[in-house]
CSV table of C-alpha atoms in Angstrom, one decimal:
chain,number,residue,atom,x,y,z
A,26,UNK,CA,1.3,5.4,15.4
A,27,UNK,CA,-2.0,6.9,14.2
A,28,UNK,CA,-2.5,10.5,15.0
A,29,UNK,CA,-5.0,10.8,17.9
A,30,UNK,CA,-4.2,14.4,18.7
A,31,UNK,CA,-7.4,15.9,17.1
A,32,UNK,CA,-10.6,14.7,15.6
A,33,UNK,CA,-9.8,16.3,12.3
A,34,UNK,CA,-6.4,14.7,11.9
A,35,UNK,CA,-7.6,11.3,13.1
A,36,UNK,CA,-10.5,11.5,10.6
A,37,UNK,CA,-8.3,12.5,7.7
A,38,UNK,CA,-5.8,9.8,8.3
A,39,UNK,CA,-8.5,7.2,8.5
A,40,UNK,CA,-10.1,8.4,5.2
A,41,UNK,CA,-6.8,8.5,3.4
A,42,UNK,CA,-6.5,4.8,4.1
A,43,UNK,CA,-10.0,4.0,3.0
A,44,UNK,CA,-11.5,3.8,6.5
A,45,UNK,CA,-14.5,5.7,8.0
A,46,UNK,CA,-15.0,6.9,11.5
A,47,UNK,CA,-18.2,7.2,13.5
A,48,UNK,CA,-20.0,10.5,12.7
A,49,UNK,CA,-20.9,11.1,16.3
A,50,UNK,CA,-18.1,13.6,16.9
A,51,UNK,CA,-18.6,13.8,20.6
A,52,UNK,CA,-18.5,10.1,21.0
A,53,UNK,CA,-15.3,9.9,18.9
A,54,UNK,CA,-13.7,12.8,20.8
A,55,UNK,CA,-14.4,10.9,24.1
A,56,UNK,CA,-12.7,7.8,22.7
A,57,UNK,CA,-9.7,9.8,21.5
A,58,UNK,CA,-9.5,11.4,24.9
A,59,UNK,CA,-9.4,7.9,26.5
A,60,UNK,CA,-6.7,6.8,24.0
A,61,UNK,CA,-4.6,9.8,24.9
A,62,UNK,CA,-5.0,9.0,28.6
A,63,UNK,CA,-3.7,5.5,27.8
A,64,UNK,CA,-0.8,6.9,25.8
A,65,UNK,CA,0.2,9.0,28.8
A,66,UNK,CA,-0.3,6.1,31.2
A,67,UNK,CA,1.1,3.2,29.4
A,68,UNK,CA,3.2,4.7,26.6
A,69,UNK,CA,1.0,3.2,23.8
A,70,UNK,CA,-2.4,3.8,22.4
A,71,UNK,CA,-4.3,1.0,24.1
A,72,UNK,CA,-7.9,0.4,23.0
A,73,UNK,CA,-10.2,2.7,25.1
A,74,UNK,CA,-12.8,-0.1,25.4
A,75,UNK,CA,-10.6,-2.9,26.7
A,76,UNK,CA,-8.5,-3.5,29.8
A,77,UNK,CA,-4.8,-2.9,29.2
A,78,UNK,CA,-2.2,-5.1,30.9
A,79,UNK,CA,0.2,-2.2,31.0
A,80,UNK,CA,2.8,-4.2,29.1
A,81,UNK,CA,3.1,-3.2,25.5
A,82,UNK,CA,4.3,-6.7,24.5
A,83,UNK,CA,1.0,-8.3,25.8
A,84,UNK,CA,-1.2,-5.5,24.5
A,85,UNK,CA,0.2,-5.2,20.9
A,86,UNK,CA,-3.0,-6.6,19.5
A,87,UNK,CA,-5.2,-4.0,21.1
A,88,UNK,CA,-3.2,-0.9,20.2
A,89,UNK,CA,-5.6,1.2,18.2
A,90,UNK,CA,-6.2,0.4,15.4
A,91,UNK,CA,-6.4,-3.0,16.9
A,92,UNK,CA,-5.8,-6.4,15.1
A,93,UNK,CA,-9.5,-7.0,15.2
A,94,UNK,CA,-10.7,-3.8,13.6
A,95,UNK,CA,-10.7,-5.0,10.0
A,96,UNK,CA,-12.4,-8.3,10.5
A,97,UNK,CA,-15.0,-6.7,12.7
A,98,UNK,CA,-15.6,-4.0,10.1
A,99,UNK,CA,-16.2,-6.7,7.5
A,100,UNK,CA,-18.4,-8.9,9.6
A,101,UNK,CA,-20.1,-6.4,11.9
A,102,UNK,CA,-19.8,-3.0,10.3
A,103,UNK,CA,-17.8,-1.4,13.1
A,104,UNK,CA,-14.8,-2.1,15.3
A,105,UNK,CA,-15.4,-3.2,18.9
A,106,UNK,CA,-15.5,0.5,20.1
A,107,UNK,CA,-17.5,1.6,17.1
A,108,UNK,CA,-14.8,4.2,16.6
A,109,UNK,CA,-14.3,2.9,13.0
A,110,UNK,CA,-17.5,2.1,11.1
A,111,UNK,CA,-18.2,1.1,7.5
A,112,UNK,CA,-19.5,3.4,4.7
A,113,UNK,CA,-22.8,1.4,4.8
A,114,UNK,CA,-23.2,2.2,8.5
A,115,UNK,CA,-22.4,5.8,7.9
A,116,UNK,CA,-25.0,6.0,5.2
A,117,UNK,CA,-27.6,4.3,7.3
A,118,UNK,CA,-27.7,1.2,5.0
A,119,UNK,CA,-26.5,-1.0,7.8
A,120,UNK,CA,-27.6,-1.1,11.4
A,121,UNK,CA,-25.1,-1.4,14.2
A,122,UNK,CA,-25.5,-4.3,16.6
A,123,UNK,CA,-23.5,-5.2,19.7
A,124,UNK,CA,-20.1,-6.5,18.8
A,125,UNK,CA,-18.7,-9.4,20.8
A,126,UNK,CA,-14.9,-9.1,21.6
A,127,UNK,CA,-13.2,-11.0,18.8
A,128,UNK,CA,-10.0,-10.9,20.9
A,129,UNK,CA,-11.5,-13.4,23.4
A,130,UNK,CA,-12.5,-15.8,20.6
A,131,UNK,CA,-9.2,-15.5,18.7
A,132,UNK,CA,-7.3,-16.2,21.8
A,133,UNK,CA,-9.3,-19.4,22.5
A,134,UNK,CA,-8.8,-20.4,18.9
A,135,UNK,CA,-5.0,-19.9,19.0
A,136,UNK,CA,-4.8,-21.9,22.3
A,137,UNK,CA,-6.6,-24.7,20.7
A,138,UNK,CA,-4.4,-24.6,17.5
A,139,UNK,CA,-1.3,-24.6,19.6
A,140,UNK,CA,-2.4,-27.7,21.3
A,141,UNK,CA,-3.3,-29.6,18.1
A,142,UNK,CA,-0.3,-28.3,16.0
A,143,UNK,CA,2.1,-29.9,18.5
A,144,UNK,CA,0.6,-33.2,17.4
A,145,UNK,CA,0.8,-33.1,13.6
A,146,UNK,CA,3.7,-31.2,12.3
A,147,UNK,CA,4.0,-33.1,9.0
A,148,UNK,CA,2.7,-30.3,6.8
A,149,UNK,CA,5.9,-28.6,5.9
A,150,UNK,CA,4.4,-27.2,2.7
A,151,UNK,CA,5.0,-23.6,1.9
A,152,UNK,CA,1.4,-22.6,1.7
A,153,UNK,CA,1.0,-24.1,5.2
A,154,UNK,CA,3.1,-21.3,6.4
A,155,UNK,CA,0.5,-18.8,5.3
A,156,UNK,CA,-1.9,-18.5,8.1
A,157,UNK,CA,-4.1,-16.1,6.2
A,158,UNK,CA,-5.2,-15.9,2.5
A,159,UNK,CA,-3.4,-13.5,0.2
A,160,UNK,CA,-5.8,-11.1,-1.7
A,161,UNK,CA,-5.1,-9.1,-4.8
A,162,UNK,CA,-6.9,-6.0,-5.9
A,163,UNK,CA,-7.8,-6.6,-9.6
A,164,UNK,CA,-7.7,-2.8,-10.2
A,165,UNK,CA,-4.3,-1.8,-9.0
A,166,UNK,CA,-2.6,-5.1,-7.9
A,167,UNK,CA,-2.4,-4.3,-4.2
A,168,UNK,CA,-1.7,-7.4,-2.2
A,169,UNK,CA,-2.7,-8.0,1.4
A,170,UNK,CA,-2.9,-11.0,3.8
A,171,UNK,CA,-6.2,-11.1,5.7
A,172,UNK,CA,-9.1,-13.4,6.4
A,173,UNK,CA,-11.2,-11.4,4.0
A,174,UNK,CA,-10.3,-8.5,1.6
A,175,UNK,CA,-10.6,-5.0,2.9
A,176,UNK,CA,-13.9,-3.1,2.3
A,177,UNK,CA,-12.0,-0.7,0.2
A,178,UNK,CA,-8.6,-1.0,-1.4
A,179,UNK,CA,-6.3,1.4,0.6
A,180,UNK,CA,-4.5,2.3,-2.6
A,181,UNK,CA,-7.2,2.8,-5.3
A,182,UNK,CA,-10.4,2.6,-3.1
A,183,UNK,CA,-11.8,-0.2,-5.2
A,184,UNK,CA,-14.6,-2.1,-3.3
A,185,UNK,CA,-14.2,-5.5,-1.6
A,186,UNK,CA,-15.8,-7.4,-4.5
A,187,UNK,CA,-12.9,-6.4,-6.8
A,188,UNK,CA,-10.4,-8.5,-4.9
A,189,UNK,CA,-9.4,-12.1,-5.8
A,190,UNK,CA,-7.7,-14.6,-3.6
A,191,UNK,CA,-4.3,-15.6,-5.2
A,192,UNK,CA,-2.8,-17.8,-2.4
B,9,UNK,CA,9.0,10.6,-8.6
B,10,UNK,CA,8.8,12.2,-5.2
B,11,UNK,CA,7.9,15.9,-5.2
B,12,UNK,CA,11.1,17.9,-4.4
B,13,UNK,CA,9.6,21.2,-5.5
B,14,UNK,CA,9.1,22.6,-2.0
B,15,UNK,CA,9.8,21.8,1.6
B,16,UNK,CA,6.1,21.6,2.4
B,17,UNK,CA,5.1,19.3,-0.4
B,18,UNK,CA,8.1,17.0,0.3
B,19,UNK,CA,7.3,16.9,4.0
B,20,UNK,CA,3.6,16.1,3.4
B,21,UNK,CA,4.4,13.3,0.9
B,22,UNK,CA,6.8,11.8,3.3
B,23,UNK,CA,4.4,11.9,6.2
B,24,UNK,CA,1.5,10.5,4.2
B,25,UNK,CA,3.7,7.4,3.6
B,26,UNK,CA,4.6,7.1,7.3
B,27,UNK,CA,8.0,8.7,7.0
B,28,UNK,CA,9.5,11.7,8.8
B,29,UNK,CA,12.0,14.3,7.5
B,30,UNK,CA,14.7,16.1,9.4
B,31,UNK,CA,13.3,19.1,11.3
B,32,UNK,CA,16.2,21.3,10.4
B,33,UNK,CA,14.4,23.1,7.6
B,34,UNK,CA,17.4,25.0,6.3
B,35,UNK,CA,19.4,21.7,6.0
B,36,UNK,CA,16.5,20.0,4.3
B,37,UNK,CA,16.0,22.9,1.9
B,38,UNK,CA,19.7,22.7,0.9
B,39,UNK,CA,19.4,19.0,0.2
B,40,UNK,CA,16.3,19.6,-1.9
B,41,UNK,CA,18.1,22.3,-3.8
B,42,UNK,CA,20.9,19.9,-4.5
B,43,UNK,CA,18.4,17.2,-5.7
B,44,UNK,CA,16.8,19.8,-8.0
B,45,UNK,CA,20.3,20.6,-9.4
B,46,UNK,CA,20.7,16.9,-10.1
B,47,UNK,CA,17.3,16.6,-11.7
B,48,UNK,CA,18.3,19.5,-14.1
B,49,UNK,CA,21.8,18.0,-14.7
B,50,UNK,CA,21.0,14.3,-15.0
B,51,UNK,CA,17.3,14.1,-15.5
B,52,UNK,CA,16.8,12.1,-12.3
B,53,UNK,CA,16.7,12.9,-8.6
B,54,UNK,CA,20.2,11.5,-7.7
B,55,UNK,CA,21.1,11.5,-4.1
B,56,UNK,CA,22.6,14.8,-3.0
B,57,UNK,CA,25.2,13.1,-0.8
B,58,UNK,CA,26.6,10.6,-3.3
B,59,UNK,CA,28.5,10.9,-6.6
B,60,UNK,CA,26.2,10.2,-9.6
B,61,UNK,CA,27.5,8.4,-12.6
B,62,UNK,CA,25.2,10.4,-14.9
B,63,UNK,CA,23.6,7.2,-16.2
B,64,UNK,CA,20.2,6.6,-14.8
B,65,UNK,CA,20.6,2.8,-15.2
B,66,UNK,CA,23.6,2.8,-13.0
B,67,UNK,CA,22.2,5.2,-10.4
B,68,UNK,CA,18.8,3.7,-10.0
B,69,UNK,CA,19.6,2.6,-6.4
B,70,UNK,CA,20.6,6.2,-5.4
B,71,UNK,CA,17.6,8.0,-6.8
B,72,UNK,CA,16.0,9.7,-3.8
B,73,UNK,CA,14.5,8.0,-1.9
B,74,UNK,CA,17.3,5.6,-2.3
B,75,UNK,CA,17.2,1.8,-2.0
B,76,UNK,CA,19.1,2.2,1.3
B,77,UNK,CA,16.8,4.7,3.1
B,78,UNK,CA,14.6,2.1,4.7
B,79,UNK,CA,17.2,-0.2,6.1
B,80,UNK,CA,19.3,2.8,7.3
B,81,UNK,CA,16.2,4.2,9.0
B,82,UNK,CA,15.6,0.9,10.8
B,83,UNK,CA,19.3,0.4,11.8
B,84,UNK,CA,20.6,3.9,12.1
B,85,UNK,CA,17.6,6.2,12.6
B,86,UNK,CA,18.3,8.2,9.5
B,87,UNK,CA,19.1,7.8,5.8
B,88,UNK,CA,22.6,8.4,4.6
B,89,UNK,CA,21.9,12.1,4.0
B,90,UNK,CA,19.9,12.5,7.2
B,91,UNK,CA,17.1,13.9,5.0
B,92,UNK,CA,14.8,11.2,6.3
B,93,UNK,CA,14.9,10.4,10.1
B,94,UNK,CA,12.8,8.3,12.4
B,95,UNK,CA,10.2,9.5,14.8
B,96,UNK,CA,12.5,8.6,17.7
B,97,UNK,CA,15.2,10.9,16.3
B,98,UNK,CA,12.8,13.7,15.8
B,99,UNK,CA,11.6,13.4,19.4
B,100,UNK,CA,15.2,13.3,20.7
B,101,UNK,CA,14.8,9.7,22.0
B,102,UNK,CA,17.5,8.5,19.6
B,103,UNK,CA,20.8,10.2,18.9
B,104,UNK,CA,22.2,10.4,15.3
B,105,UNK,CA,25.6,9.0,14.6
B,106,UNK,CA,27.5,8.9,11.4
B,107,UNK,CA,26.0,6.6,8.8
B,108,UNK,CA,28.4,4.5,6.7
B,109,UNK,CA,27.3,4.2,3.1
B,110,UNK,CA,25.3,1.0,2.9
B,111,UNK,CA,25.6,1.1,-0.9
B,112,UNK,CA,29.3,0.2,-0.7
B,113,UNK,CA,28.6,-2.8,1.6
B,114,UNK,CA,25.7,-4.0,-0.4
B,115,UNK,CA,27.7,-3.9,-3.6
B,116,UNK,CA,30.5,-5.9,-2.1
B,117,UNK,CA,28.0,-8.4,-0.8
B,118,UNK,CA,26.3,-8.8,-4.1
B,119,UNK,CA,29.6,-9.3,-5.9
B,120,UNK,CA,30.4,-12.1,-3.4
B,121,UNK,CA,27.0,-13.7,-3.8
B,122,UNK,CA,27.2,-13.7,-7.6
B,123,UNK,CA,30.5,-15.5,-7.4
B,124,UNK,CA,29.2,-18.2,-5.0
B,125,UNK,CA,25.8,-18.6,-6.7
B,126,UNK,CA,27.4,-19.6,-9.9
B,127,UNK,CA,28.7,-22.6,-8.0
B,128,UNK,CA,25.7,-24.1,-6.4
B,129,UNK,CA,22.5,-23.6,-8.4
B,130,UNK,CA,20.8,-26.7,-7.1
B,131,UNK,CA,18.3,-24.8,-5.0
B,132,UNK,CA,15.4,-24.4,-7.4
B,133,UNK,CA,12.9,-24.1,-4.6
B,134,UNK,CA,10.3,-21.3,-4.8
B,135,UNK,CA,11.3,-19.6,-1.6
B,136,UNK,CA,14.8,-19.5,-2.8
B,137,UNK,CA,13.7,-17.0,-5.3
B,138,UNK,CA,12.7,-14.6,-2.5
B,139,UNK,CA,15.7,-12.6,-1.7
B,140,UNK,CA,14.0,-10.8,1.1
B,141,UNK,CA,11.5,-11.9,3.7
B,142,UNK,CA,7.8,-11.0,3.3
B,143,UNK,CA,6.2,-9.1,6.2
B,144,UNK,CA,2.6,-8.8,7.0
B,145,UNK,CA,1.0,-6.0,9.1
B,146,UNK,CA,-1.3,-7.8,11.6
B,147,UNK,CA,-3.5,-4.7,11.7
B,148,UNK,CA,-4.4,-4.2,8.1
B,149,UNK,CA,-2.8,-7.0,6.2
B,150,UNK,CA,-0.3,-4.9,4.2
B,151,UNK,CA,2.4,-7.0,2.7
B,152,UNK,CA,5.9,-5.9,1.9
B,153,UNK,CA,9.2,-7.5,1.0
B,154,UNK,CA,12.1,-6.1,3.0
B,155,UNK,CA,15.0,-7.1,5.2
B,156,UNK,CA,13.0,-5.8,8.3
B,157,UNK,CA,9.5,-4.5,8.5
B,158,UNK,CA,9.0,-0.7,8.1
B,159,UNK,CA,9.0,1.5,11.2
B,160,UNK,CA,5.4,2.3,10.5
B,161,UNK,CA,2.9,0.6,8.2
B,162,UNK,CA,2.4,3.0,5.3
B,163,UNK,CA,-1.3,2.0,5.1
B,164,UNK,CA,-2.5,2.1,8.8
B,165,UNK,CA,0.6,3.5,10.6
B,166,UNK,CA,0.9,0.5,12.9
B,167,UNK,CA,4.3,0.3,14.5
B,168,UNK,CA,7.1,-2.1,13.4
B,169,UNK,CA,6.4,-4.6,16.2
B,170,UNK,CA,3.0,-5.4,14.8
B,171,UNK,CA,4.4,-7.0,11.6
B,172,UNK,CA,5.0,-10.7,11.3
B,173,UNK,CA,7.1,-12.5,8.8
B,174,UNK,CA,5.0,-14.8,6.6
B,175,UNK,CA,7.5,-16.0,4.1
C,10,UNK,CA,-15.3,3.9,-4.0
C,11,UNK,CA,-13.3,6.7,-5.5
C,12,UNK,CA,-14.6,10.2,-4.9
C,13,UNK,CA,-16.2,11.5,-8.1
C,14,UNK,CA,-18.1,14.3,-6.4
C,15,UNK,CA,-15.8,17.1,-7.6
C,16,UNK,CA,-12.8,17.7,-9.9
C,17,UNK,CA,-10.6,18.7,-7.0
C,18,UNK,CA,-11.3,15.7,-4.8
C,19,UNK,CA,-11.0,13.3,-7.6
C,20,UNK,CA,-7.7,14.8,-8.7
C,21,UNK,CA,-6.3,14.8,-5.2
C,22,UNK,CA,-7.2,11.2,-4.6
C,23,UNK,CA,-5.6,10.1,-7.8
C,24,UNK,CA,-2.4,12.0,-7.1
C,25,UNK,CA,-2.2,10.6,-3.6
C,26,UNK,CA,-2.1,7.2,-5.1
C,27,UNK,CA,0.6,8.1,-7.7
C,28,UNK,CA,-1.8,8.6,-10.6
C,29,UNK,CA,-2.4,11.6,-12.9
C,30,UNK,CA,-5.6,12.8,-14.5
C,31,UNK,CA,-6.1,14.5,-17.8
C,32,UNK,CA,-5.3,18.3,-17.5
C,33,UNK,CA,-8.3,19.2,-19.7
C,34,UNK,CA,-10.5,20.1,-16.8
C,35,UNK,CA,-13.7,20.5,-18.9
C,36,UNK,CA,-13.2,17.1,-20.4
C,37,UNK,CA,-12.6,15.5,-17.0
C,38,UNK,CA,-15.6,17.2,-15.5
C,39,UNK,CA,-17.8,15.8,-18.3
C,40,UNK,CA,-16.6,12.3,-17.6
C,41,UNK,CA,-17.2,12.8,-13.9
C,42,UNK,CA,-20.7,14.0,-14.7
C,43,UNK,CA,-21.3,10.8,-16.7
C,44,UNK,CA,-20.0,8.7,-13.9
C,45,UNK,CA,-22.3,10.3,-11.5
C,46,UNK,CA,-25.2,9.7,-13.8
C,47,UNK,CA,-24.2,6.0,-13.8
C,48,UNK,CA,-24.0,6.0,-10.0
C,49,UNK,CA,-27.6,7.3,-9.9
C,50,UNK,CA,-28.8,5.0,-12.6
C,51,UNK,CA,-27.1,1.7,-11.7
C,52,UNK,CA,-25.8,2.2,-8.2
C,53,UNK,CA,-22.2,1.9,-9.2
C,54,UNK,CA,-19.6,4.0,-11.0
C,55,UNK,CA,-19.6,2.3,-14.3
C,56,UNK,CA,-17.1,3.5,-16.9
C,57,UNK,CA,-18.5,6.6,-18.8
C,58,UNK,CA,-17.1,5.3,-22.1
C,59,UNK,CA,-18.4,1.8,-22.1
C,60,UNK,CA,-21.9,0.3,-22.2
C,61,UNK,CA,-23.0,-1.0,-18.8
C,62,UNK,CA,-25.1,-4.1,-18.4
C,63,UNK,CA,-26.8,-2.7,-15.3
C,64,UNK,CA,-25.8,-5.7,-13.2
C,65,UNK,CA,-22.9,-4.8,-10.9
C,66,UNK,CA,-21.7,-8.4,-10.9
C,67,UNK,CA,-21.2,-8.3,-14.7
C,68,UNK,CA,-19.7,-4.8,-14.7
C,69,UNK,CA,-17.2,-5.2,-11.8
C,70,UNK,CA,-14.3,-4.9,-14.2
C,71,UNK,CA,-15.5,-1.6,-15.7
C,72,UNK,CA,-16.3,0.2,-12.4
C,73,UNK,CA,-14.0,3.3,-12.5
C,74,UNK,CA,-11.1,3.0,-12.0
C,75,UNK,CA,-11.5,-0.1,-14.2
C,76,UNK,CA,-9.4,-3.3,-14.2
C,77,UNK,CA,-7.8,-2.1,-17.5
C,78,UNK,CA,-6.7,1.4,-16.4
C,79,UNK,CA,-3.3,0.3,-15.1
C,80,UNK,CA,-2.2,-1.9,-18.0
C,81,UNK,CA,-3.4,0.8,-20.5
C,82,UNK,CA,-1.5,3.5,-18.6
C,83,UNK,CA,1.7,1.4,-18.9
C,84,UNK,CA,1.2,0.5,-22.6
C,85,UNK,CA,-0.7,3.4,-24.0
C,86,UNK,CA,-0.2,6.3,-21.6
C,87,UNK,CA,-3.9,6.7,-20.8
C,88,UNK,CA,-6.9,4.7,-19.7
C,89,UNK,CA,-9.6,3.9,-22.3
C,90,UNK,CA,-11.4,7.1,-21.5
C,91,UNK,CA,-8.2,9.2,-21.2
C,92,UNK,CA,-9.5,10.2,-17.8
C,93,UNK,CA,-6.2,9.0,-16.3
C,94,UNK,CA,-3.0,9.7,-18.1
C,95,UNK,CA,0.7,9.2,-17.4
C,96,UNK,CA,3.1,11.9,-16.2
C,97,UNK,CA,4.8,11.7,-19.6
C,98,UNK,CA,1.5,12.5,-21.4
C,99,UNK,CA,0.9,15.4,-19.0
C,100,UNK,CA,4.3,16.8,-19.7
C,101,UNK,CA,3.9,16.4,-23.5
C,102,UNK,CA,6.7,13.8,-23.7
C,103,UNK,CA,4.3,11.2,-24.9
C,104,UNK,CA,1.6,11.6,-27.5
C,105,UNK,CA,-1.9,10.1,-27.0
C,106,UNK,CA,-3.1,7.7,-29.7
C,107,UNK,CA,-6.4,5.9,-29.9
C,108,UNK,CA,-6.8,3.1,-27.3
C,109,UNK,CA,-8.4,-0.1,-28.3
C,110,UNK,CA,-10.8,-1.5,-25.6
C,111,UNK,CA,-8.6,-4.0,-23.7
C,112,UNK,CA,-11.7,-5.5,-22.1
C,113,UNK,CA,-12.7,-7.0,-25.5
C,114,UNK,CA,-9.2,-8.6,-25.9
C,115,UNK,CA,-9.1,-9.8,-22.3
C,116,UNK,CA,-12.4,-11.5,-22.5
C,117,UNK,CA,-11.5,-13.3,-25.7
C,118,UNK,CA,-8.2,-14.4,-24.0
C,119,UNK,CA,-10.0,-15.7,-20.9
C,120,UNK,CA,-12.5,-17.6,-23.0
C,121,UNK,CA,-9.6,-19.3,-24.9
C,122,UNK,CA,-7.9,-20.1,-21.6
C,123,UNK,CA,-11.0,-21.6,-20.0
C,124,UNK,CA,-11.3,-23.9,-23.0
C,125,UNK,CA,-7.7,-25.1,-22.9
C,126,UNK,CA,-7.4,-25.2,-19.0
C,127,UNK,CA,-10.2,-27.8,-18.9
C,128,UNK,CA,-7.9,-30.0,-20.9
C,129,UNK,CA,-4.6,-30.0,-18.9
C,130,UNK,CA,-5.2,-29.6,-15.2
C,131,UNK,CA,-2.0,-31.4,-14.2
C,132,UNK,CA,-0.1,-28.3,-13.1
C,133,UNK,CA,-0.9,-28.2,-9.4
C,134,UNK,CA,2.2,-26.2,-8.6
C,135,UNK,CA,1.8,-23.2,-6.3
C,136,UNK,CA,3.2,-20.7,-8.7
C,137,UNK,CA,0.8,-21.9,-11.3
C,138,UNK,CA,-1.9,-20.4,-9.1
C,139,UNK,CA,-0.4,-17.0,-9.6
C,140,UNK,CA,-2.0,-15.6,-12.7
C,141,UNK,CA,0.1,-12.5,-12.6
C,142,UNK,CA,3.7,-11.8,-11.6
C,143,UNK,CA,4.5,-10.3,-8.2
C,144,UNK,CA,6.5,-7.1,-8.2
C,145,UNK,CA,8.6,-5.6,-5.4
C,146,UNK,CA,9.5,-1.9,-5.0
C,147,UNK,CA,13.2,-2.0,-4.2
C,148,UNK,CA,12.8,1.3,-2.3
C,149,UNK,CA,10.1,0.6,0.2
C,150,UNK,CA,9.3,-3.1,-0.3
C,151,UNK,CA,5.7,-2.5,-1.6
C,152,UNK,CA,4.4,-5.7,-3.3
C,153,UNK,CA,1.8,-5.9,-6.0
C,154,UNK,CA,0.5,-8.5,-8.4
C,155,UNK,CA,0.2,-7.1,-11.9
C,156,UNK,CA,1.3,-7.8,-15.5
C,157,UNK,CA,3.8,-5.0,-15.2
C,158,UNK,CA,4.9,-2.8,-12.3
C,159,UNK,CA,3.0,0.5,-11.7
C,160,UNK,CA,4.4,3.6,-13.3
C,161,UNK,CA,4.9,5.0,-9.7
C,162,UNK,CA,5.0,3.1,-6.5
C,163,UNK,CA,1.8,4.1,-4.7
C,164,UNK,CA,3.6,4.1,-1.4
C,165,UNK,CA,6.9,5.9,-2.0
C,166,UNK,CA,6.4,7.2,-5.6
C,167,UNK,CA,9.5,5.4,-6.9
C,168,UNK,CA,9.5,5.0,-10.7
C,169,UNK,CA,8.6,1.8,-12.6
C,170,UNK,CA,12.2,0.8,-13.2
C,171,UNK,CA,12.8,0.4,-9.5
C,172,UNK,CA,10.6,-2.6,-9.2
C,173,UNK,CA,11.8,-6.2,-9.5
C,174,UNK,CA,9.8,-9.3,-10.1
C,175,UNK,CA,10.0,-11.7,-7.2
C,176,UNK,CA,7.5,-14.4,-8.1
């Protein structure tokens, strides 16, 4: 689990992994407080900006950092809560806009896929198993499976444009 | 090589990678002392709780952290030496029991496999090459090849149940 | 982007990833100064020992750390600038020699490949897509795609000889 116990620890952990957090410290602290309330209430760090079901199994995708943080950072410059932001947002090069909840869209997409996949199951090819592309950092060789490469390589901090898709 | 020079450095390095060490500091220090004796004697950080052969080549799997640490953490809550433990053990949620030496079992298994594999070599399929499953962290996309996913993602600290097997 | 703002930050970041920097602090500081000049001039951290084109797109491979650092560390014990060195070099176990610019060779190799690949495009096999081998750390399961495994696993710091090729 990420360390939500203090602003400083949370920030350090994020930065060690190549992430950035919002520089509005009061705002961040209030989100951390809400996360800690959720930890006490549910036993897991449910997203402070979404409604938890109370069942860990059902809320796995919205445990902070949520499954949607990284694609939202790439596409929108911030996660749904604006707890995590990009370097460009921090430096004022990118403006934050409202971020629609990717969870809603993803769920609808999955439901649609489940319906259609029950129809054509012929594709037994290996690569068909890979639901996401595999990216390789050309600097250090780090591999990850995501829709798009991370903004910074978590190992060597190389920027997104130094990744190549290998599968 | 891991940094065994002091308790604090060793602990920090472990925690940065999402691992936890035993909170009995005297016990840990005595293990570190033994590892440092092994480094002086053999030139490598042989496990303090196993008998080293003195040949690095033969002892690669028991250089600390050993090849068995991670599966033992997942299955038993601690490595063979109880140098590394899980968060649950640290918090008293899980009780430590004696840990049989996985090295002995793995060696027996490999010997058996080598015998049988010489018989049926027809499977030239790509996935047959993969001796271990490939896991993907659904939060950050981190990929790793292990029997079971790590207890915490070393990149984003997401918990084990947020990994999916992709190959 | 790596943090080139100070010697200490740069050193820490490198070491957190399992890398070592030259222990000649004045030399390192002069390289960092040059990199910072390049950041101001071009907008990216172009290698201080190579001629930049001024177009990020064309210089992606020489943004520090460059695409050639890791293979040069493995083969030569240092990167082209000798900014990054191996543990063996630091400890005086390995002597530094002059390092030919791998970029020149790689470019020639790619040009040759591009010529020949336009001739035989029959190999549509999946593994043919993988231009580099995939390595697995037998300690923690870390996967990376590189010519040779890293000198130290960036996750658990295991040494190079504890990696196995899986694809």
